[in-house]
Short mmCIF file of C-alpha atoms (C1' of nucleotides) in Angstrom, two decimals:
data_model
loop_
_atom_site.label_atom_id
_atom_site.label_comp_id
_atom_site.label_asym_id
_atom_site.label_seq_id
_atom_site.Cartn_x
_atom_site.Cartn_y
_atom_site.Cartn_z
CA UNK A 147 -6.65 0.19 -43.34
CA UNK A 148 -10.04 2.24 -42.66
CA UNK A 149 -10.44 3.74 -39.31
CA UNK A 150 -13.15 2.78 -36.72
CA UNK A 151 -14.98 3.88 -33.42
CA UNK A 152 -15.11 1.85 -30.39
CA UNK A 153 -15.07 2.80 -26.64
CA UNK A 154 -15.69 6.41 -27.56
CA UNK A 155 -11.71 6.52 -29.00
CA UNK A 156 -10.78 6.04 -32.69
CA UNK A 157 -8.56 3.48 -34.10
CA UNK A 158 -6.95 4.01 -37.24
CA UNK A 159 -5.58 0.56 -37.47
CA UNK A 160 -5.94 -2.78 -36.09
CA UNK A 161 -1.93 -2.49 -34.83
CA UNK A 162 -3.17 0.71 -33.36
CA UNK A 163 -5.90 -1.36 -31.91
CA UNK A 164 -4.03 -4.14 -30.34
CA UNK A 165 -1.40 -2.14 -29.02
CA UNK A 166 -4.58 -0.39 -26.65
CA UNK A 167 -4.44 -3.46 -25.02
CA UNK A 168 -1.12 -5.16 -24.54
CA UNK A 169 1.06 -1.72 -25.50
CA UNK A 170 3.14 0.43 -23.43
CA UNK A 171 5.82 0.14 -20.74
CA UNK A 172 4.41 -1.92 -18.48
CA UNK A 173 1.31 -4.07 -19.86
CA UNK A 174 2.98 -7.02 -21.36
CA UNK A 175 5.56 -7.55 -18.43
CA UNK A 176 2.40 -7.33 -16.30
CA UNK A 177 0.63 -9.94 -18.27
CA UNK A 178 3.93 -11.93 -18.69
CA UNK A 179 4.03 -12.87 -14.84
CA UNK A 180 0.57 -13.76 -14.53
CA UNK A 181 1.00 -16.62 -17.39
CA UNK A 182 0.92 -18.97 -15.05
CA UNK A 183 0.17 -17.78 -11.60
CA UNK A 184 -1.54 -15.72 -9.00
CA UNK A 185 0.08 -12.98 -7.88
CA UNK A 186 -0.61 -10.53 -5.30
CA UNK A 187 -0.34 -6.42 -5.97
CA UNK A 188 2.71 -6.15 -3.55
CA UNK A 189 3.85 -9.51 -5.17
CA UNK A 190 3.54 -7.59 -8.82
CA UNK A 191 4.96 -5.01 -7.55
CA UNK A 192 8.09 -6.79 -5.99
CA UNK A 193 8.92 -8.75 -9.30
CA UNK A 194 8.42 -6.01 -11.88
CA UNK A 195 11.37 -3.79 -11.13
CA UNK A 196 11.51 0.10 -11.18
CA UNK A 197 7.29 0.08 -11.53
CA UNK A 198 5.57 2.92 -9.71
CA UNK A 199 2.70 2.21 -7.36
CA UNK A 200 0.70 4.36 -9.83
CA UNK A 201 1.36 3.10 -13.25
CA UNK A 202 1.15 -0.48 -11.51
CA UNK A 203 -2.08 0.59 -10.47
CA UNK A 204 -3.46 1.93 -13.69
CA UNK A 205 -2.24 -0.45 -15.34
CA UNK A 206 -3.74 -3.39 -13.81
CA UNK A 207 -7.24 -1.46 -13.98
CA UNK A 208 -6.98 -0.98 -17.26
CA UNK A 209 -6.11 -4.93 -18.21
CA UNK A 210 -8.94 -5.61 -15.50
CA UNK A 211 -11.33 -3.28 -18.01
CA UNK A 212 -10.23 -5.01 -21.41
CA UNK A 213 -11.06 -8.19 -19.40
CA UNK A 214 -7.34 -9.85 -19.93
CA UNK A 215 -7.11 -10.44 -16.52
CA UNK A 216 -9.35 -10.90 -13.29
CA UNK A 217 -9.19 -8.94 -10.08
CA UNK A 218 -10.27 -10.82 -6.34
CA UNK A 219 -10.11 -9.26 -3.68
CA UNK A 220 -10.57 -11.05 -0.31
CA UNK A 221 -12.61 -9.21 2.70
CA UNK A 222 -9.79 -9.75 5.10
CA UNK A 223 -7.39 -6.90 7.04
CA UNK A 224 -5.23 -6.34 5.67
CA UNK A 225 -6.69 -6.12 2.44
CA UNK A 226 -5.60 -9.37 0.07
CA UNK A 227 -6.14 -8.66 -3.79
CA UNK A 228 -4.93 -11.76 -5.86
CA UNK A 229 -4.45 -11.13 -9.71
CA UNK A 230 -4.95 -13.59 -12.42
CA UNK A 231 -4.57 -14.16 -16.15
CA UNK A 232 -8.16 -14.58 -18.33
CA UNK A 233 -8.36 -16.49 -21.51
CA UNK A 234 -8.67 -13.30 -23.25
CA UNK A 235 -5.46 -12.46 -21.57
CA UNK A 236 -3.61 -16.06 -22.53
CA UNK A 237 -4.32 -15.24 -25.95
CA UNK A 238 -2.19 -12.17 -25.97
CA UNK A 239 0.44 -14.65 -24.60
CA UNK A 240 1.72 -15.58 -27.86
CA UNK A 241 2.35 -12.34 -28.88
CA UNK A 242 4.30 -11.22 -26.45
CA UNK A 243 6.58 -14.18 -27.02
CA UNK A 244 7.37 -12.75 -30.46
CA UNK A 245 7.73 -9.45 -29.36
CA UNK A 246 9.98 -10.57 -26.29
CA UNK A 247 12.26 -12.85 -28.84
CA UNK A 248 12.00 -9.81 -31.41
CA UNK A 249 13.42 -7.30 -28.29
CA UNK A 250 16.46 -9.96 -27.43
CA UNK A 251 17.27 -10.50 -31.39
CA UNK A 252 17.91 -6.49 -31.34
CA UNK A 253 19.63 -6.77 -28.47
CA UNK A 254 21.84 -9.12 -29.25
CA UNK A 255 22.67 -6.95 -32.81
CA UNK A 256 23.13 -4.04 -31.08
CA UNK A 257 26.00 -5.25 -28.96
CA UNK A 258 24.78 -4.89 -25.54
CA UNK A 259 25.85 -7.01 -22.71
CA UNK A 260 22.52 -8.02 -22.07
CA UNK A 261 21.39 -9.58 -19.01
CA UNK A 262 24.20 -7.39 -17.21
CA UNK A 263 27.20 -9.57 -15.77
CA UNK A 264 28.22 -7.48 -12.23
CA UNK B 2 14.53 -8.34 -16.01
CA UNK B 3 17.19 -6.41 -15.40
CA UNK B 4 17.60 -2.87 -17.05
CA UNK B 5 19.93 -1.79 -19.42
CA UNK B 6 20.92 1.91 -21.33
CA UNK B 7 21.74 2.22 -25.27
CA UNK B 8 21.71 5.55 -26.65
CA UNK B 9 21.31 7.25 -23.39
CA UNK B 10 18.18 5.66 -22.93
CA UNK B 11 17.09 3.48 -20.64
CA UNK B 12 15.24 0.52 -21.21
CA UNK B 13 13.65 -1.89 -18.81
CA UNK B 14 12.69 -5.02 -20.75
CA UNK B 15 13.44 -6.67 -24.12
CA UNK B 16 9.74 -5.40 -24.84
CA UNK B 17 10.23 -1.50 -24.29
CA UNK B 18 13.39 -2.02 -26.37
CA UNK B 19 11.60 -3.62 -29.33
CA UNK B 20 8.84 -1.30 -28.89
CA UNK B 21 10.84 1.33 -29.15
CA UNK B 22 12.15 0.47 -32.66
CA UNK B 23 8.45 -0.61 -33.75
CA UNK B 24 6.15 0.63 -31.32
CA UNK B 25 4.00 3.24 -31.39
CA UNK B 26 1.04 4.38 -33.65
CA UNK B 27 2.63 4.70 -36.97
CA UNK B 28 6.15 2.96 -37.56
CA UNK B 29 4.49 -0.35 -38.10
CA UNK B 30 2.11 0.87 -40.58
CA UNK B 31 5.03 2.56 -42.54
CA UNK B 32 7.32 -1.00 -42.64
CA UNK B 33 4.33 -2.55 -43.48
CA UNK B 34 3.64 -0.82 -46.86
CA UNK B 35 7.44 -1.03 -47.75
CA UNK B 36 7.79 -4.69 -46.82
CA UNK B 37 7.48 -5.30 -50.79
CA UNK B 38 8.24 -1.82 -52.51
CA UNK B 39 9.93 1.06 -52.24
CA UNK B 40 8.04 4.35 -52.14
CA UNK B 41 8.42 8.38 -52.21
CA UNK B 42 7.36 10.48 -49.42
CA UNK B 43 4.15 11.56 -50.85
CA UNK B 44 3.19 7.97 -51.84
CA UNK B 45 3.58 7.31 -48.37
CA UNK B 46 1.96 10.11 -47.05
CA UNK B 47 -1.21 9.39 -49.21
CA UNK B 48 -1.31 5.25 -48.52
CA UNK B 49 -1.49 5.84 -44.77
CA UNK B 50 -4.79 7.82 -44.00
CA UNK B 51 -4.98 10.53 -41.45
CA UNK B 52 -1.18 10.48 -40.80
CA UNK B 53 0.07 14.04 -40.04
CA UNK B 54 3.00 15.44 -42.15
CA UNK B 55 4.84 15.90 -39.01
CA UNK B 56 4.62 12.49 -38.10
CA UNK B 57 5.53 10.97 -41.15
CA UNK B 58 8.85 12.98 -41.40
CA UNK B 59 9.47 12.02 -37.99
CA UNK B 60 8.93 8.63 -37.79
CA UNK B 61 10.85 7.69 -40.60
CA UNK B 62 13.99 9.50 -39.27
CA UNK B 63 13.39 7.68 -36.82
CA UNK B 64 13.22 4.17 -38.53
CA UNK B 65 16.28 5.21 -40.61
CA UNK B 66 18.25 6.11 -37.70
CA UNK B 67 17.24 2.63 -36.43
CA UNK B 68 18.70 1.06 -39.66
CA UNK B 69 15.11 -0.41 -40.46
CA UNK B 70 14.49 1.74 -43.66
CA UNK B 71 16.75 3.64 -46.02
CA UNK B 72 16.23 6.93 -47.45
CA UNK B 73 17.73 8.16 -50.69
CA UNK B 74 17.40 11.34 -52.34
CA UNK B 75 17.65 12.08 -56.50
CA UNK B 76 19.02 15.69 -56.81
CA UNK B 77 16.56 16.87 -58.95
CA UNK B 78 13.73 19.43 -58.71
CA UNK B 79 11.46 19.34 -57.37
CA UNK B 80 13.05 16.83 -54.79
CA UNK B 81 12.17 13.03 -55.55
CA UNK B 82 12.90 11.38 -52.02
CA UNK B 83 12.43 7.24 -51.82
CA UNK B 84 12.06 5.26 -48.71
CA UNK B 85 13.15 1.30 -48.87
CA UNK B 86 13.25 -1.20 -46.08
CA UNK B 87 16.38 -2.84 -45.15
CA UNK B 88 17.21 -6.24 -44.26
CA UNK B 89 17.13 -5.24 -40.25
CA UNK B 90 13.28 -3.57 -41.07
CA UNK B 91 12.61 -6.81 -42.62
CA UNK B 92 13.44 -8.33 -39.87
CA UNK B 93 10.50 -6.76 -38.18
CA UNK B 94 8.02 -7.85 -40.72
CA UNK B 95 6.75 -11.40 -39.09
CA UNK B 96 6.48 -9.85 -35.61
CA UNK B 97 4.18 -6.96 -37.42
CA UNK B 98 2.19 -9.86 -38.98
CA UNK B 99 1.44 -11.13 -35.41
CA UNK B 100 0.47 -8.21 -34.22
CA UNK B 101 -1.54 -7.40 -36.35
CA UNK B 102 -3.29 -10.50 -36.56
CA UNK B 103 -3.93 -10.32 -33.03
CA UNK B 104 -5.14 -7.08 -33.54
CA UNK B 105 -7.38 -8.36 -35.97
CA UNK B 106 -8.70 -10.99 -33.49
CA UNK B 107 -9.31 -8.46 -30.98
CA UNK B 108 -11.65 -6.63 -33.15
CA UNK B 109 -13.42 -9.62 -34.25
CA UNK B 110 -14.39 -10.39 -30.85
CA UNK B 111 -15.18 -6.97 -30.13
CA UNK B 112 -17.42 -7.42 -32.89
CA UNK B 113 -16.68 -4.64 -34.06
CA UNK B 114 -18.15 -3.95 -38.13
CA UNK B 115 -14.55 -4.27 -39.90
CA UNK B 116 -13.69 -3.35 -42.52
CA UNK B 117 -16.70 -0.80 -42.52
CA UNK B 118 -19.32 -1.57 -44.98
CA UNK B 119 -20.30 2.15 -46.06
"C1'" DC C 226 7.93 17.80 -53.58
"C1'" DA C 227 9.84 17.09 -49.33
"C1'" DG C 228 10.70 18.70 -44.96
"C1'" DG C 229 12.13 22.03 -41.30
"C1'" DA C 230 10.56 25.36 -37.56
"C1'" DT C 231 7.26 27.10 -34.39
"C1'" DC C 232 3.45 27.29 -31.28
"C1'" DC C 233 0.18 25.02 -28.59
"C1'" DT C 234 -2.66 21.37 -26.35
"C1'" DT C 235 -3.01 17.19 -24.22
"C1'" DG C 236 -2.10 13.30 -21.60
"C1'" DA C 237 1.43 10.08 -19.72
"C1'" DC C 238 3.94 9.56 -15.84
"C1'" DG C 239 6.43 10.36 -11.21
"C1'" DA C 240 6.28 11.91 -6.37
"C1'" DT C 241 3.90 12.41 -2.42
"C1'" DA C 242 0.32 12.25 0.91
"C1'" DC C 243 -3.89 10.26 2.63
"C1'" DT C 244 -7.51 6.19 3.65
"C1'" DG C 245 -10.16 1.77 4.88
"C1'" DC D 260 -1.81 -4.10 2.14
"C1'" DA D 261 -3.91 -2.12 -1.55
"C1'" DG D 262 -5.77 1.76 -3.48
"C1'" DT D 263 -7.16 7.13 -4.22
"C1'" DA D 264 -6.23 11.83 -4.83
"C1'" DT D 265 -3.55 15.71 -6.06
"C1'" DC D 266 0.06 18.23 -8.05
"C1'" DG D 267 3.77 19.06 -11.18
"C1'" DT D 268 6.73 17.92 -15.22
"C1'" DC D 269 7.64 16.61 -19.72
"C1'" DA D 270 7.27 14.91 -24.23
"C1'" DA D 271 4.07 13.28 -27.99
"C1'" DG D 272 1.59 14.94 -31.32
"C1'" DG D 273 -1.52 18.41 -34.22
"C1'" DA D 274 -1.87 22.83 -36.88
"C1'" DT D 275 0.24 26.16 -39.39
"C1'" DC D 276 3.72 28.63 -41.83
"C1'" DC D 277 8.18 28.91 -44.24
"C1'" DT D 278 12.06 27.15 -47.56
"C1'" DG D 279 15.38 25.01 -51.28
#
DNA sequence: CAGGATCCTTGACGATACTG
DNA sequence: CAGTATCGTCAAGGATCCTG
């Protein structure tokens, strides 16, 4: 697994690599609720529990940058800024699936009462 | 997606808690070379370019701690240490192969030169 | 040969306040 | 409503040195 350059950071491995765009915290539950619809920041911010303003914000700009997703933002007041999934951004769709199913599987091994009864 | 703890951790989605057992930049490079052998430190340390000594010895407490690797040391001198995977790092393996095909996919459209022709 | 300990730098992230 | 800007904290990770 050779290295390689590209937007001025190195990559040591295509993992690395793909992980830069759908890795971290927040960037696949992001992507996850734009699958298959619109959503508004404060909507995106209502759904994804415990998400800061910031990281939501840096976040999305960052998905916006790799081009998974597409920002509008409508000249009104107060501001409206809809959110949607690009193909680019579908195709990371299947991934996350595994990853997701992967997460429960370990979850379910570990034991833990998992979603929460109250 | 409700949050849950596990080792005095908390976790927010099924995603952070997967990525947490195979996230970041090196564990899945490390299950990925012991998918089909068992190796000794140094073997390791030499397969996987530009990985630090410090983050080798970390990350594979780590995995062992995880359960995904074991790690078994001969009593001789000087030390012979082997690392294996286990049936839980196996586990692992196809969700690795996604990623990294992604990954893969991702650099392809990038069009990015890979793997480097020198 | 394998790995622990230490020091240091960097950047991820949260909290808060301000703006069109 | 959506987004910047600023400040502070903390942990990830690199470099180096030491040990059985």
């Amino acid at each position: 697994m050779p290295e390689f350059f590209h937007d001025n950071k190195l990559y040591y491995t295509p993992i690395e690599f793909a992980l830069n765009h759908i890795g971290g915290t927040w960037k696949m539950p992001i992507l996850w609720r734009l699958q298959k619809t619109i959503l508004r920041y404060g909507e995106l911010k209502k759904d994804i529990p415990h998400i800061t303003h910031k990281m939501l914000t840096s976040q999305l700009k960052e998905l916006e940058e790799k081009g998974l997703i597409t920002r509008t933002v409508y000249p009104v007041v107060p501001p409206k800024v809809e959110y949607s999934i690009t193909p680019k951004g579908l195709q990371a769709i299947p991934v996350i699936e595994h990853i997701m199913k992967y997460g429960y599987e370990l979850i379910k091994e570990a034991g833990i009462d998992y979603p929460p009864k109250k």
